[in-house]
PDB file of C-alpha atoms in Angstrom:
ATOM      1  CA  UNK A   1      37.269 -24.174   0.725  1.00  0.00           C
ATOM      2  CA  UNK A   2      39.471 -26.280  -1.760  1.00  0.00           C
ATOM      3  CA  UNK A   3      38.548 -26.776  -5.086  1.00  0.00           C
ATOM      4  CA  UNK A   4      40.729 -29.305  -8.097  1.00  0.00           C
ATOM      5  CA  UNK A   5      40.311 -28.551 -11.200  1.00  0.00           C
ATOM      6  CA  UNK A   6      41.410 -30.426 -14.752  1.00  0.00           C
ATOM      7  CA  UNK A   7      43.291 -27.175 -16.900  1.00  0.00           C
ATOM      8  CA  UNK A   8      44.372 -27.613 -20.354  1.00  0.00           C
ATOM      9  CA  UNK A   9      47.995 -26.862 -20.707  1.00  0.00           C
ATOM     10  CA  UNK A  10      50.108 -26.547 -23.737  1.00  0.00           C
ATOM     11  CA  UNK A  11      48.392 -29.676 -25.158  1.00  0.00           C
ATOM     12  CA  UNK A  12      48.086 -31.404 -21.647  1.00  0.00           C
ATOM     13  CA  UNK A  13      45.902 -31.837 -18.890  1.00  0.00           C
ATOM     14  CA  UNK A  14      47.249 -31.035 -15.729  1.00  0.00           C
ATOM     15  CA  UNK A  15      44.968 -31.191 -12.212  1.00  0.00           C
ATOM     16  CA  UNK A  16      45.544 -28.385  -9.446  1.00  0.00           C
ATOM     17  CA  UNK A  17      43.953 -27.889  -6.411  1.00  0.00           C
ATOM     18  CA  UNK A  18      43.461 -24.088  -5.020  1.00  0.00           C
ATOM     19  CA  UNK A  19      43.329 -22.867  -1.642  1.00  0.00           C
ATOM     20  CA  UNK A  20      42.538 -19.580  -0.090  1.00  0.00           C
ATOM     21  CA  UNK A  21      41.599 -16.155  -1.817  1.00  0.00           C
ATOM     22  CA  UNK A  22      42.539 -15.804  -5.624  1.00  0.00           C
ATOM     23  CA  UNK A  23      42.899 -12.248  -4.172  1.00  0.00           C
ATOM     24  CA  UNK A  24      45.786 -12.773  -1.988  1.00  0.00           C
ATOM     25  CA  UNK A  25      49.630 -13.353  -2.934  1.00  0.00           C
ATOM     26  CA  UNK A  26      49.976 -16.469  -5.167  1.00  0.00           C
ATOM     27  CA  UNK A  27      52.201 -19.128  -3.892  1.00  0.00           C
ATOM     28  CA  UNK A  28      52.779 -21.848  -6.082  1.00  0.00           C
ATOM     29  CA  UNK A  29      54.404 -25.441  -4.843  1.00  0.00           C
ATOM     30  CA  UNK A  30      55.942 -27.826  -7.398  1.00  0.00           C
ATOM     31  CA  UNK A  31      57.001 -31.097  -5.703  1.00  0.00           C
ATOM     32  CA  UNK A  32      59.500 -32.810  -6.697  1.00  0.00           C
ATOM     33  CA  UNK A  33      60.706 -35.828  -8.811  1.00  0.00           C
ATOM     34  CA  UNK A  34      57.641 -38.667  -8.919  1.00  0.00           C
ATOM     35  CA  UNK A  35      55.313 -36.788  -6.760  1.00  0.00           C
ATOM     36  CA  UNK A  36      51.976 -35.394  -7.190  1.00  0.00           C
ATOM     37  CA  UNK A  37      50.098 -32.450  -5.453  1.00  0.00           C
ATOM     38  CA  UNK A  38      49.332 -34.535  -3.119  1.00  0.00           C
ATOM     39  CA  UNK A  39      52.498 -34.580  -1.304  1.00  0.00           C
ATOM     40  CA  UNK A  40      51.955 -31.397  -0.662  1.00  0.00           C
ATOM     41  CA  UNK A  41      50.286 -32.087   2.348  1.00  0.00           C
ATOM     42  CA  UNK A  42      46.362 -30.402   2.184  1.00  0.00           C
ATOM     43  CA  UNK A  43      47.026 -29.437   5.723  1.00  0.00           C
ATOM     44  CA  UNK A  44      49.886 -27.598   4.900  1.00  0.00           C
ATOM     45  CA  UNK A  45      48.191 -25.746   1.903  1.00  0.00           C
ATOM     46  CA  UNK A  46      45.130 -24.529   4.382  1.00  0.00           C
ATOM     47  CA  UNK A  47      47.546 -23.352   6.803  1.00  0.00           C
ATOM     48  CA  UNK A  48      49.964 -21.700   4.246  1.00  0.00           C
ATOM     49  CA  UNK A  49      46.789 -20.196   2.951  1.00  0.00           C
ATOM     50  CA  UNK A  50      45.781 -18.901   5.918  1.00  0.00           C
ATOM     51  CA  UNK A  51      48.530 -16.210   6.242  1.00  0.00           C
ATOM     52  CA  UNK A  52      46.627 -14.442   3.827  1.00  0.00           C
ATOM     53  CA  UNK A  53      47.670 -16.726   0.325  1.00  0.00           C
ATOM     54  CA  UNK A  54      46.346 -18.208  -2.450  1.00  0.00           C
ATOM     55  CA  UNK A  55      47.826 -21.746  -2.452  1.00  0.00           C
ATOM     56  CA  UNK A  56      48.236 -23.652  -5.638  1.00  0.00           C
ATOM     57  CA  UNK A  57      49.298 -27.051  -5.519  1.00  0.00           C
ATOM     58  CA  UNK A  58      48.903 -29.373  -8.908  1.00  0.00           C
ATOM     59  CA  UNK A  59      50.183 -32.482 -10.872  1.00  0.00           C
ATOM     60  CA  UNK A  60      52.854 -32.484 -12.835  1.00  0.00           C
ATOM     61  CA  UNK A  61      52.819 -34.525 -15.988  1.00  0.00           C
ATOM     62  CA  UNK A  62      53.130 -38.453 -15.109  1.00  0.00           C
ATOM     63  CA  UNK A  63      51.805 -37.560 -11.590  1.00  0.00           C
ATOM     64  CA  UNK A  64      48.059 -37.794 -10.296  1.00  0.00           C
ATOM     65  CA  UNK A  65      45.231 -37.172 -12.823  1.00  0.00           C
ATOM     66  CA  UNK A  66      47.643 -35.231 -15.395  1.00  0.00           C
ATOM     67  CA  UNK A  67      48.430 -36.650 -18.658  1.00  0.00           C
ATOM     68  CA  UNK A  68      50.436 -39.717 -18.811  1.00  0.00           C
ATOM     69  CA  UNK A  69      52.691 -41.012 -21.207  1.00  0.00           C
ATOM     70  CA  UNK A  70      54.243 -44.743 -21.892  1.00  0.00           C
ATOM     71  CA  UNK A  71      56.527 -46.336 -19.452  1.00  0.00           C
ATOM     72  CA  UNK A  72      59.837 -44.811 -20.385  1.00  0.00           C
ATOM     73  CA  UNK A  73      58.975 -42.535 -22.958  1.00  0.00           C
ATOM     74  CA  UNK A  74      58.117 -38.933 -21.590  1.00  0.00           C
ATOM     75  CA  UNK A  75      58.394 -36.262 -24.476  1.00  0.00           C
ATOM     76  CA  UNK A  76      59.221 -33.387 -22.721  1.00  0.00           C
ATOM     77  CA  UNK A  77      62.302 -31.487 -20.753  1.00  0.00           C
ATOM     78  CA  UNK A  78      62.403 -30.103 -17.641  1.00  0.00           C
ATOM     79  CA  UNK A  79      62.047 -27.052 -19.404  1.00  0.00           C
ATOM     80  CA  UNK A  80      58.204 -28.102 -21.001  1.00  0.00           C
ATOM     81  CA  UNK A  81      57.654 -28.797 -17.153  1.00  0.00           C
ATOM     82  CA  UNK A  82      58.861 -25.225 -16.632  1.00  0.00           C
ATOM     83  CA  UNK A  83      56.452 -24.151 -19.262  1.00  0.00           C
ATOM     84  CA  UNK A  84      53.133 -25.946 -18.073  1.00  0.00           C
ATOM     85  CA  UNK A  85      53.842 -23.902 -14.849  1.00  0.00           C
ATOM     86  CA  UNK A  86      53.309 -20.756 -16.495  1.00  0.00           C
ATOM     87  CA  UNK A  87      50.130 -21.869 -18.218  1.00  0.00           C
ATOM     88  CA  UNK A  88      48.596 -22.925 -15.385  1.00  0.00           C
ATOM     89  CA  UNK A  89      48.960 -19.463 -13.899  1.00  0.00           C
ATOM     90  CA  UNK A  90      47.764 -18.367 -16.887  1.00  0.00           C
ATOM     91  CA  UNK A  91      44.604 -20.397 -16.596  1.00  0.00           C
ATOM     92  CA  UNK A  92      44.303 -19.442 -13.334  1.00  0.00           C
ATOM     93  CA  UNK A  93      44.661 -15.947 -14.005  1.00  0.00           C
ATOM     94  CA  UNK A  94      47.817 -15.355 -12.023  1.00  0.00           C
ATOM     95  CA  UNK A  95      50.042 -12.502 -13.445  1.00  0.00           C
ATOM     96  CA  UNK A  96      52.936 -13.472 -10.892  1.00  0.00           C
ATOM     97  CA  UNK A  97      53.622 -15.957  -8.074  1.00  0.00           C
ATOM     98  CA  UNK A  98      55.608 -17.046  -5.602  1.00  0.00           C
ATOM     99  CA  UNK A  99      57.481 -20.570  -6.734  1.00  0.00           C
ATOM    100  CA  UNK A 100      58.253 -23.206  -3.983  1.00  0.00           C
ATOM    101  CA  UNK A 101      60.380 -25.847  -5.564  1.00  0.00           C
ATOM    102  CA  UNK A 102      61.365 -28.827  -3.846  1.00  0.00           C
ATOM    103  CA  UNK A 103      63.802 -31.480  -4.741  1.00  0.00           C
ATOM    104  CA  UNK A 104      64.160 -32.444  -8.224  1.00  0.00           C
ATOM    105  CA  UNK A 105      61.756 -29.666  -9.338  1.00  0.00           C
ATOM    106  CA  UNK A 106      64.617 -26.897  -8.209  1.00  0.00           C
ATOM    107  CA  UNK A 107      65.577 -27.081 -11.896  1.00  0.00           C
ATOM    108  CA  UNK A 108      61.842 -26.183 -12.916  1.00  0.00           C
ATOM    109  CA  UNK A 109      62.764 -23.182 -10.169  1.00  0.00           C
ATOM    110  CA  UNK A 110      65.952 -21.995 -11.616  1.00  0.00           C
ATOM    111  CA  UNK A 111      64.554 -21.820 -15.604  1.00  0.00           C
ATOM    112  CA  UNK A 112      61.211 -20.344 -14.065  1.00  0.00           C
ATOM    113  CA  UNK A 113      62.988 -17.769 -12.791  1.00  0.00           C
ATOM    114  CA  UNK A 114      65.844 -17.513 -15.528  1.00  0.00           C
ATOM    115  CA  UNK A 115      63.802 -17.904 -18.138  1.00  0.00           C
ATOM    116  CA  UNK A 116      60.300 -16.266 -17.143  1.00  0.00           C
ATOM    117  CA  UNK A 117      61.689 -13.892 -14.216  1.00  0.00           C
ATOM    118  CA  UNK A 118      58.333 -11.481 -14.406  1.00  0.00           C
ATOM    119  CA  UNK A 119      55.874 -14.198 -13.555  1.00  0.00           C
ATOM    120  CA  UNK A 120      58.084 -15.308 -10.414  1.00  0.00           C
ATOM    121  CA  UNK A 121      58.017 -12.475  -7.387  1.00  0.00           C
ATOM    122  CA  UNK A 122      60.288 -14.827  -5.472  1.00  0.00           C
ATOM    123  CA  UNK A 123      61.800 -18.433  -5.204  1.00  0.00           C
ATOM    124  CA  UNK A 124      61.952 -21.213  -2.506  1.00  0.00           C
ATOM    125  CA  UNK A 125      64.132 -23.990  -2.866  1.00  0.00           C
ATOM    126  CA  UNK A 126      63.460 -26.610  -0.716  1.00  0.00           C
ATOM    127  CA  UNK A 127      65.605 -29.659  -0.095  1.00  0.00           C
ATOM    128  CA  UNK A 128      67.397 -29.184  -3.712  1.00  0.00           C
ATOM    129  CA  UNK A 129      70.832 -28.646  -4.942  1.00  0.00           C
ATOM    130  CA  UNK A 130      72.651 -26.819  -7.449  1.00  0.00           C
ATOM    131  CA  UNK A 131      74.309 -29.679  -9.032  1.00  0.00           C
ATOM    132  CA  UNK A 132      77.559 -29.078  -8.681  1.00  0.00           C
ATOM    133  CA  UNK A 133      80.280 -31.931  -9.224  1.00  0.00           C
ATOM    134  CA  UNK A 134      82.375 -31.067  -5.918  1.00  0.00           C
ATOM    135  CA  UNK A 135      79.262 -31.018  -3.284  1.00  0.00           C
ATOM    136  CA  UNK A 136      79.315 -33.867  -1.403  1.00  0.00           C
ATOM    137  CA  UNK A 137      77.276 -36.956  -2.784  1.00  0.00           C
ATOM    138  CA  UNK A 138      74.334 -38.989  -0.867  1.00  0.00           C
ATOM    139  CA  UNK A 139      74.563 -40.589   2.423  1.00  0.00           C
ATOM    140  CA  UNK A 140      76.569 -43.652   2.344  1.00  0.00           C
ATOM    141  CA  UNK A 141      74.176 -44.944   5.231  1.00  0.00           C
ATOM    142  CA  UNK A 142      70.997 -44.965   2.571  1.00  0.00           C
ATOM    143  CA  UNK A 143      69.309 -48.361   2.889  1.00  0.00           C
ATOM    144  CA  UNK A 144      68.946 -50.410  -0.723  1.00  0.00           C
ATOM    145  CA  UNK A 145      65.242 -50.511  -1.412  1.00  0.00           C
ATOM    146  CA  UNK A 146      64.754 -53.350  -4.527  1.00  0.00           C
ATOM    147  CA  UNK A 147      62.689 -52.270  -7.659  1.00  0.00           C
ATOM    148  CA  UNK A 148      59.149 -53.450  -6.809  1.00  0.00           C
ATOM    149  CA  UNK A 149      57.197 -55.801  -9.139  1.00  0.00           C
ATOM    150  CA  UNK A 150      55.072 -52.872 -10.522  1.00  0.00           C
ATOM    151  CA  UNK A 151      52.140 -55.508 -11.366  1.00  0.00           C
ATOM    152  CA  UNK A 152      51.962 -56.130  -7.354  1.00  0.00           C
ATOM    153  CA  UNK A 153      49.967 -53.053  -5.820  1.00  0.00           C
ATOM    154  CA  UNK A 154      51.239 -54.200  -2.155  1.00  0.00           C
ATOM    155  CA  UNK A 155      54.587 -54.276  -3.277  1.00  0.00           C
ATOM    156  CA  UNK A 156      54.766 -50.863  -4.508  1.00  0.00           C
ATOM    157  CA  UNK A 157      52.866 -49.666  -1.937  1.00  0.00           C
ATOM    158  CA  UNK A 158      55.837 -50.932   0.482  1.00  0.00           C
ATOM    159  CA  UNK A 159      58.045 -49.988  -1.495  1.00  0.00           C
ATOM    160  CA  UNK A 160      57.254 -46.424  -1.710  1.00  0.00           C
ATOM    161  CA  UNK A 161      56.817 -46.113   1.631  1.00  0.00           C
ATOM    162  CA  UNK A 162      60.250 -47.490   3.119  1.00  0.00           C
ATOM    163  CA  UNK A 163      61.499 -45.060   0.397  1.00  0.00           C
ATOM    164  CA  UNK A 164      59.955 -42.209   2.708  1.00  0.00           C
ATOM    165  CA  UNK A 165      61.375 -43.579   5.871  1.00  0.00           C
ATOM    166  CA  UNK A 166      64.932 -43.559   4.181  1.00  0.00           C
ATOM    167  CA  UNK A 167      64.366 -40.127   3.410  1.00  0.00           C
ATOM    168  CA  UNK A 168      63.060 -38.854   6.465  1.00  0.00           C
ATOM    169  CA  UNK A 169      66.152 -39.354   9.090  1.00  0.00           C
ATOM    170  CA  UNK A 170      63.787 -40.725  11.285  1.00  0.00           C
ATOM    171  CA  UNK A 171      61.061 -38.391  11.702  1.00  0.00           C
ATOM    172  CA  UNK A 172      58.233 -41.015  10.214  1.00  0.00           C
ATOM    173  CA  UNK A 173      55.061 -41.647  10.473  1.00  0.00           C
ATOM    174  CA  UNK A 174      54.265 -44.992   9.028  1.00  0.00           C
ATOM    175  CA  UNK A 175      50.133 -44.555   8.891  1.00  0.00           C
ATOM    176  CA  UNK A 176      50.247 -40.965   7.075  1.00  0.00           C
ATOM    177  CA  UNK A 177      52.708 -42.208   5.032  1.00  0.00           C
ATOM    178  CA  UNK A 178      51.082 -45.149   3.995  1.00  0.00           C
ATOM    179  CA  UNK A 179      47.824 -43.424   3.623  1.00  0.00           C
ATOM    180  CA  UNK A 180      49.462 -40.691   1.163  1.00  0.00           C
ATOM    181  CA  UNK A 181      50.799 -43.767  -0.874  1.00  0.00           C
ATOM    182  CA  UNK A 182      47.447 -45.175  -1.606  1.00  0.00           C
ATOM    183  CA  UNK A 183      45.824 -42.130  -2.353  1.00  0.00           C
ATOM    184  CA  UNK A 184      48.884 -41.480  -4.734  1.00  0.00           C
ATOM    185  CA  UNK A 185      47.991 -44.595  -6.143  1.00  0.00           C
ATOM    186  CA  UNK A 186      44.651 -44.437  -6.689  1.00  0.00           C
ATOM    187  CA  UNK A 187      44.543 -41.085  -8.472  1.00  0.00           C
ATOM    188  CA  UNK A 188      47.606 -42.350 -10.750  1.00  0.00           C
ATOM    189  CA  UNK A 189      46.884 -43.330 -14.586  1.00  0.00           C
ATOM    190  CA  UNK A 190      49.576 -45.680 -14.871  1.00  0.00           C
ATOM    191  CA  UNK A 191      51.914 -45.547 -11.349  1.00  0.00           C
ATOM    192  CA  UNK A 192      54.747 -47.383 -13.229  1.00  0.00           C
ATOM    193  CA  UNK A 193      54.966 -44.276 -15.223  1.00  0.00           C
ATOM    194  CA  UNK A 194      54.752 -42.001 -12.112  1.00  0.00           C
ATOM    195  CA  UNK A 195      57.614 -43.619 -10.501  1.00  0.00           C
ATOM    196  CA  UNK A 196      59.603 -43.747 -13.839  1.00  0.00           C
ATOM    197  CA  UNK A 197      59.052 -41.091 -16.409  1.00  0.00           C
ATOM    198  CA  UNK A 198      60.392 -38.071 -14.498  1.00  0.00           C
ATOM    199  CA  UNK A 199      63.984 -39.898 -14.518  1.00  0.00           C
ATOM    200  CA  UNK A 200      63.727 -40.571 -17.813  1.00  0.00           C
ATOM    201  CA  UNK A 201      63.010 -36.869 -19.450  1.00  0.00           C
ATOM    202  CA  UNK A 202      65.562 -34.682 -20.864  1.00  0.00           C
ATOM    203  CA  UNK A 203      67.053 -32.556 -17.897  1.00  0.00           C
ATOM    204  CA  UNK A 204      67.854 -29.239 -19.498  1.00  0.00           C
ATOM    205  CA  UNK A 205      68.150 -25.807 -18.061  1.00  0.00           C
ATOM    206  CA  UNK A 206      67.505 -22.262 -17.887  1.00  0.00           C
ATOM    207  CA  UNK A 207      68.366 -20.328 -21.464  1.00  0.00           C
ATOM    208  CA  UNK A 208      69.176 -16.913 -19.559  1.00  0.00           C
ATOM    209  CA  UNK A 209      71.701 -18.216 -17.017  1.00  0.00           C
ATOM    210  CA  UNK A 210      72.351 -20.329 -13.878  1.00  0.00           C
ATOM    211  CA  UNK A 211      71.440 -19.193 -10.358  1.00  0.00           C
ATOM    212  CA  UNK A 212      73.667 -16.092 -10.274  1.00  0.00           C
ATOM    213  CA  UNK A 213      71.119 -14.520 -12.797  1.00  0.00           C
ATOM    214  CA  UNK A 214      68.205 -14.830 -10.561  1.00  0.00           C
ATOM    215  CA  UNK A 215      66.729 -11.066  -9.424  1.00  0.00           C
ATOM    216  CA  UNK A 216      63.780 -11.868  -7.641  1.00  0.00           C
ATOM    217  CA  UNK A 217      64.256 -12.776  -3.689  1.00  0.00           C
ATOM    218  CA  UNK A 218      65.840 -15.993  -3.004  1.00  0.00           C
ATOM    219  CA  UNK A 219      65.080 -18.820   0.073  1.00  0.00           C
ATOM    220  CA  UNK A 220      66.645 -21.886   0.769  1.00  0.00           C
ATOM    221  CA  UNK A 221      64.881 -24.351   2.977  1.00  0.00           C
ATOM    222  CA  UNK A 222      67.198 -27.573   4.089  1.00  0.00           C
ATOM    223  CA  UNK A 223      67.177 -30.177   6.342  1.00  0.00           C
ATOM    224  CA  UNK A 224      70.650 -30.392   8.552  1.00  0.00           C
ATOM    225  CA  UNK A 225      69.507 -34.275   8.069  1.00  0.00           C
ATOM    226  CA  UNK A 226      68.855 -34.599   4.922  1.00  0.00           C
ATOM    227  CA  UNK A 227      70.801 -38.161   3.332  1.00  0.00           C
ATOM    228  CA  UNK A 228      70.348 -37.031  -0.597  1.00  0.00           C
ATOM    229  CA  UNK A 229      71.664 -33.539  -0.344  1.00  0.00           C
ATOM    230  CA  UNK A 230      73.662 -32.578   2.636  1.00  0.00           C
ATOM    231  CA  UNK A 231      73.293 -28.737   3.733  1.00  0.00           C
ATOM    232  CA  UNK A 232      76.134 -28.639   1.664  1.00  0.00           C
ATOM    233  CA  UNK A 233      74.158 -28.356  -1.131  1.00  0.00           C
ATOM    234  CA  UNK A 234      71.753 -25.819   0.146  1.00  0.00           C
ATOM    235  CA  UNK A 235      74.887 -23.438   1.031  1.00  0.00           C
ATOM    236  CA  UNK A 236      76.258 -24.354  -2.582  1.00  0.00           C
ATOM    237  CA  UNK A 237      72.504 -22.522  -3.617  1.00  0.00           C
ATOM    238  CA  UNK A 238      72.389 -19.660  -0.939  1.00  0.00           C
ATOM    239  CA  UNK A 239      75.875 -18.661  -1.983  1.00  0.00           C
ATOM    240  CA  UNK A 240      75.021 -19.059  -5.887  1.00  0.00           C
ATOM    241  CA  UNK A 241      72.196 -16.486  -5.908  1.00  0.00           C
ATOM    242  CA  UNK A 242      72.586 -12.816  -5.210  1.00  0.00           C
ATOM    243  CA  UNK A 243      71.602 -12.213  -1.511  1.00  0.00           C
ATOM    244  CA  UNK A 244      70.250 -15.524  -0.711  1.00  0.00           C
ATOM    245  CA  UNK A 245      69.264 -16.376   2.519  1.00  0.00           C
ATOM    246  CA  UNK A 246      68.983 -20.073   4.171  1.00  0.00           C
ATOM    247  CA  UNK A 247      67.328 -21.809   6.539  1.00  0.00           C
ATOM    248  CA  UNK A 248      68.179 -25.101   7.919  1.00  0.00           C
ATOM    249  CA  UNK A 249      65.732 -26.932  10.048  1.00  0.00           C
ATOM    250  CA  UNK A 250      66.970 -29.081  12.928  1.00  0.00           C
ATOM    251  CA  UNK A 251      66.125 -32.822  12.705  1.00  0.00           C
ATOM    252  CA  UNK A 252      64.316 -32.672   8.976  1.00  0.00           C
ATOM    253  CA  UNK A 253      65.560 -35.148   6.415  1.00  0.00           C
ATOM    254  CA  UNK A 254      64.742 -35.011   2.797  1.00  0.00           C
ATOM    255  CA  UNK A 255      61.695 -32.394   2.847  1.00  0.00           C
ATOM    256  CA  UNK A 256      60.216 -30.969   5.748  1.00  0.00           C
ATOM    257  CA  UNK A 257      57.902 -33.265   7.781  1.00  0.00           C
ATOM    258  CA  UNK A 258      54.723 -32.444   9.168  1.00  0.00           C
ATOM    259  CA  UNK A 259      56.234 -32.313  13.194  1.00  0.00           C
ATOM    260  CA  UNK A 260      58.425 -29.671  11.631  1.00  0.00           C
ATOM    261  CA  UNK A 261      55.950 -26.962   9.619  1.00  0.00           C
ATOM    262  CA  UNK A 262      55.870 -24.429  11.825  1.00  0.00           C
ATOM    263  CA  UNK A 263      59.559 -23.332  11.048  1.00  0.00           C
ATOM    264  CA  UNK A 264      59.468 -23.954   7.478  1.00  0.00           C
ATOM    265  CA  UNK A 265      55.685 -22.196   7.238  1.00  0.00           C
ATOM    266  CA  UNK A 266      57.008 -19.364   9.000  1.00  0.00           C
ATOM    267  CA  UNK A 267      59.833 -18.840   6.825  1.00  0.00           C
ATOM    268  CA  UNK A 268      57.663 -19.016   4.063  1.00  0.00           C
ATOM    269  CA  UNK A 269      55.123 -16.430   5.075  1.00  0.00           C
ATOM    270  CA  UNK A 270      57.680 -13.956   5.928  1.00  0.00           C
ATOM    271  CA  UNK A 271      59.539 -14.604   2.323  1.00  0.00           C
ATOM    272  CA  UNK A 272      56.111 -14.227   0.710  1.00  0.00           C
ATOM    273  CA  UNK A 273      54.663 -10.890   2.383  1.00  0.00           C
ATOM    274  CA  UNK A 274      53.918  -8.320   0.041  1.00  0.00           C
ATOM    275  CA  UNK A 275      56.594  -5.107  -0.393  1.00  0.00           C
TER     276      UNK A 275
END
């Protein structure tokens, strides 16, 4: 049973969805840059959930039926995105959880962790980096995908899509990834905004420290084929953190793909078991 929800959050609205027993070990998954809750895949939540955890998935600000702001003009940080994840476990009455951050949301990771360490009982980074000038930069082999005409739903629609396939080193499947697209785009406000506003906040960090001051149990989950961040970057994060432990996954790009759950859900339920 699945259940979505509008929560008021530190003067927003944000949407989650909730699967499993509020009983079990939280697990909560924060997508990255542009992306609703939807891209976490409902599939994936049910099964996550069924290794005995409660699976929260929700929309960011600027994603899905959360509050939207003006084209351009997002008033908040990364660290306000931070924030809104703590009062949504507060609304759902969640004293601590399990963070999986993928992507561009690995900053909302790190300050969750920095910055509000006793409501985090561990961290998953997923396809993320630590930022660092000397890691090696994106693929050269990247296709160039032109700006869509954001007034032409077909258009974005395409364009969104071959922006998966680039990502996905060839593990693809056009028809889910077309269908996510239009569901992304019907539950969107304003999907100019969607696709613009989380490049356009202010990108701060954690108050307490960078990864080194993390204390609760660290994963990393990469792709060996991932074009934005090579495993590189993942390394760059395992090595960061005190006793951090990695796991690359043969043949996933930018995120891990449905084909290839059953590694990355495994991993996940053994770095979430209660001590």
């Amino acid at each position: 049973m699945t259940t979505e929800k509008l929560f008021q959050v530190n003067g927003v609205e944000l949407c989650a969805e909730t699967f499993g027993d509020p009983a079990d070990p939280a697990v909560l998954l924060i997508h990255g840059g542009t992306a609703s809750m939807l891209w976490w895949d409902a599939a994936f939540c049910t099964r996550l959930a069924g290794f005995g955890r409660y699976v929260i998935r929700y929309d960011q600000r600027d994603t899905g039926r959360s509050t939207t702001y003006p084209v351009g003009e997002p008033p908040y940080a990364m660290s306000d995105l931070a924030a809104d994840a703590v009062g949504l476990l507060d609304a759902l009455g969640v004293a601590r959880a399990h963070v999986v951050a993928q992507s561009m949301s690995g900053g909302i990771g790190l300050i969750l962790g920095v910055d509000h360490a006793p409501r985090v009982a561990s961290l998953t980074f997923v396809s993320t980096s630590p930022g660092d000038d000397d890691l090696p930069p994106p693929s050269g082999e990247l296709p160039q995908i032109s700006t869509p005409d954001w007034g032409d739903p077909l258009a974005v629609e395409e364009y969104v899509v071959r922006s998966i396939e680039a990502e996905s080193a060839g593990v693809f499947d056009e028809v889910a990834a077309r269908a996510l697209v239009r569901a992304d785009m019907a539950r969107a406000g304003n999907y100019e905004a969607v696709m613009t506003n989380h490049y356009s906040m202010k990108f701060d960090g954690p108050q307490g420290g960078g990864f080194g001051a993390l204390t609760m149990p660290v994963l990393v989950v990469h792709g060996d084929s991932d074009p934005y961040f090579s495993v590189a970057h993942g390394e760059a994060i395992r090595d960061a953190v005190p006793d951090g432990k990695l796991v690359v996954i043969a043949g996933a790009g930018h995120g891990i793909p449905e084909p290839l759950w059953d590694e990355f859900l495994a991993a996940l339920a053994k770095h979430t078991e209660p001590s």
